[in-house]
Amino acid sequence: MKIGFLDLNHATCGVHTNTTPLGSGLIATYTKRHIDHPLDIRMFKNVDRLMKLQDWIPDVVGLAQYVWNSELNLYGASFIKAMNPNCLVILGGPNQDLDAKKRHAFLARWKDTVDLCVAYNGEIPFMMTIQRLLNNESSYDLKKNPPPGIFCLEPDTNKLVCSPESPPKVNDLDGFGSVYADGLFDEFLDDGWHPFVQTHRGCPFLCTFCHTGDTFYNKMLYQSPEIFRRDMEYLAQRYAGQHNITLYMANTNMSLFDQDFPIAEIIHDMQEKYDWPRIINVNSGKKPEKLKKMYSLIQFQPSIALQTLTKDVLKNIKRKNIPTTEFIDFQKEVLNESDINSTTELILCLPGETKGSFLETLMTVINSGTQSIDIYTLMNLKGTPEHTEEFIARYGFKIAHRVVPRQLSQIENDKIIDTEEVVYETNTMSFKDYLELRGLAFIVASFLNSAELKPLRIFLIECEISVAEWIFSIHKNLSSSPKIFEAYNKFTQETQNELFPSREALLKFYEEPKNFDALHKGLLGDNLLRKYKFFMLTDLYGPCVDLGVNQARALFKENHGEFKSNQMFSNFRTFLQSRNIKGYLEGRIEEGQAVELDYDIPSWLTNRS
């Protein structure tokens, strides 16, 4: 039996996730280990390779549906169905509706492509489906009586039918073995994809905006350190000294669980022995003491995500943060005692949030000493508790559609665009408020989050000047810098223009050749905060330094008077201008070029306690 797994990546404007297809690989491994029958399994990330299939046509295809590749996977499945109409297509992954009406509408739309959908974890439902096919059951039989954890359209009535049994899930992660050491992903590593591992699965929390907020995922599973060590030895030997290769981890809340620390010790051993990995991408836990212990073992960017500090909003999203005082103490300790940049996350348009309450949260978080704040727009993700009609109506969500940044493909004459749903207004936050706060998020990204301006932020903290007031004053006085003000207005205008009332309206807009050409070139459909931050810190770096220093000097004068302020901030301006990476790359700033300062800012940065 030939089985294909599609976890395809758009590549027209850059790859969204440059990792091995871990989920597909685990399902493939589980299926092979539990079925005593020859199986020819192949996994696909590269669209071009899929489209060149001729001699190898699968009997079964599994789709790994994420918000960034769902339409592309469906396109690939349609391509296979055209070659083999009898191919059974099984759709899984988090980007699926929970609502029965929406499930039915989706299956009706894709009835010629999709046969079965897996509601939650895919290993057992997929394996049982293959077993029943090998027992000579047909697609018709499977749709009449779907395996546990699967829903589909009943073939005679076209009504939605779900298995009456509870969705099954594996009991441990050790049953997969050491998938990297066994060579499962060698072809992807050879092609430049980065390793993706999972040492624990599940999440004990119930956040309404997250896939793992479903109670199905509350029970935690862990991988044994011995099995993980085999994989890490294999990977570390392969990537010894290659600091450009990231280790991605699918864990949620890394450091929250005691079982995470033997895993961290193994990673530390690999770093000492092979000088790899130096970059680790993982979602970190929220308990400061455990998090400090974790990043003392393995260097990674610690992030205590908050999303909001507003009590009623936290209740609405079923979330509980650590005490704010603990968060602030942690941020100040990281700032003063390590070279690691700490981060946190906030979300705009959470249910019950107002402009005022968001600003209160933002002010507290900025002044905590955290060095980077990612401010996201609330996504209306399929498969989450928030993606229900009842929840949407209760909080007055207004939802728009936009392109998942850069996620498009053109295959011959076909244009495939993946889109996402975002909340841009609620019954407590107007669209006008949303736009203003998005503009403020742009200032946070460009000034607070920039490594180039970090010395100025540290100086303000040491002078007991509110960094939040500095950010807000920059936002308030943008018109004093015409070039930055122009960029800000372009950002807010593009923030409005990227939103469409429906996916259909979005696709119609991009049917126009000039619009699709702009999308293809990255002029439209990009991550706007990233796009404009890059522009600010390259083309407008000089004006950014001027505006940042001017507002800092005004606040210093307000708090401490004129004493030496002009000379100090003149020195800061000179020092910060020397950190212009674009000037260095273009040869306008030479390596080793001398800068004259009255104050020894570099020594102060190095020796501050």
mmCIF file of N, CA and C in Angstrom, residues 2 60 100 171 212 283 314 345 392 396 433 477 529-530 539 567 597:
data_model
loop_
_atom_site.group_PDB
_atom_site.id
_atom_site.type_symbol
_atom_site.label_atom_id
_atom_site.label_comp_id
_atom_site.label_asym_id
_atom_site.label_seq_id
_atom_site.Cartn_x
_atom_site.Cartn_y
_atom_site.Cartn_z
ATOM 1 N N LYS A 2 0.580 2.168 -0.893
ATOM 2 C CA LYS A 2 1.331 3.416 -0.990
ATOM 3 C C LYS A 2 0.596 4.507 -0.206
ATOM 4 N N VAL A 60 -3.441 6.128 -0.386
ATOM 5 C CA VAL A 60 -3.977 6.897 0.754
ATOM 6 C C VAL A 60 -3.113 8.140 0.918
ATOM 7 N N ALA A 100 -20.371 21.575 14.132
ATOM 8 C CA ALA A 100 -20.898 20.577 13.205
ATOM 9 C C ALA A 100 -21.340 21.199 11.879
ATOM 10 N N ASN A 171 -0.746 6.687 24.582
ATOM 11 C CA ASN A 171 -0.536 6.773 26.025
ATOM 12 C C ASN A 171 0.855 7.248 26.413
ATOM 13 N N THR A 212 -4.642 23.918 22.004
ATOM 14 C CA THR A 212 -4.458 22.989 23.122
ATOM 15 C C THR A 212 -5.271 23.382 24.349
ATOM 16 N N ASN A 283 8.466 27.153 23.066
ATOM 17 C CA ASN A 283 7.545 27.895 23.916
ATOM 18 C C ASN A 283 7.909 27.611 25.369
ATOM 19 N N LEU A 314 -8.885 38.013 31.527
ATOM 20 C CA LEU A 314 -8.280 36.720 31.861
ATOM 21 C C LEU A 314 -9.354 35.684 32.195
ATOM 22 N N GLU A 345 4.339 38.355 25.367
ATOM 23 C CA GLU A 345 3.341 38.522 24.311
ATOM 24 C C GLU A 345 2.088 39.172 24.875
ATOM 25 N N ILE A 392 -18.375 34.171 19.560
ATOM 26 C CA ILE A 392 -18.254 35.341 18.680
ATOM 27 C C ILE A 392 -19.382 36.337 18.950
ATOM 28 N N GLY A 396 -19.160 40.173 20.583
ATOM 29 C CA GLY A 396 -19.296 41.092 19.467
ATOM 30 C C GLY A 396 -18.098 41.118 18.544
ATOM 31 N N ASP A 433 -10.097 52.220 17.778
ATOM 32 C CA ASP A 433 -9.184 51.885 18.870
ATOM 33 C C ASP A 433 -8.164 50.847 18.420
ATOM 34 N N ASN A 477 4.459 62.176 19.522
ATOM 35 C CA ASN A 477 5.206 63.237 18.838
ATOM 36 C C ASN A 477 5.765 62.787 17.488
ATOM 37 N N LEU A 529 4.193 44.450 10.830
ATOM 38 C CA LEU A 529 5.098 44.894 11.893
ATOM 39 C C LEU A 529 6.544 44.581 11.535
ATOM 40 N N ARG A 530 6.777 43.388 11.012
ATOM 41 C CA ARG A 530 8.133 43.013 10.614
ATOM 42 C C ARG A 530 8.615 43.870 9.451
ATOM 43 N N ASP A 539 16.363 52.089 6.471
ATOM 44 C CA ASP A 539 16.252 53.333 5.718
ATOM 45 C C ASP A 539 16.035 54.550 6.617
ATOM 46 N N GLN A 567 24.818 67.193 26.813
ATOM 47 C CA GLN A 567 26.057 66.501 26.478
ATOM 48 C C GLN A 567 25.872 64.984 26.517
ATOM 49 N N LEU A 597 33.681 60.028 22.248
ATOM 50 C CA LEU A 597 32.630 60.200 23.247
ATOM 51 C C LEU A 597 33.210 60.839 24.501
#
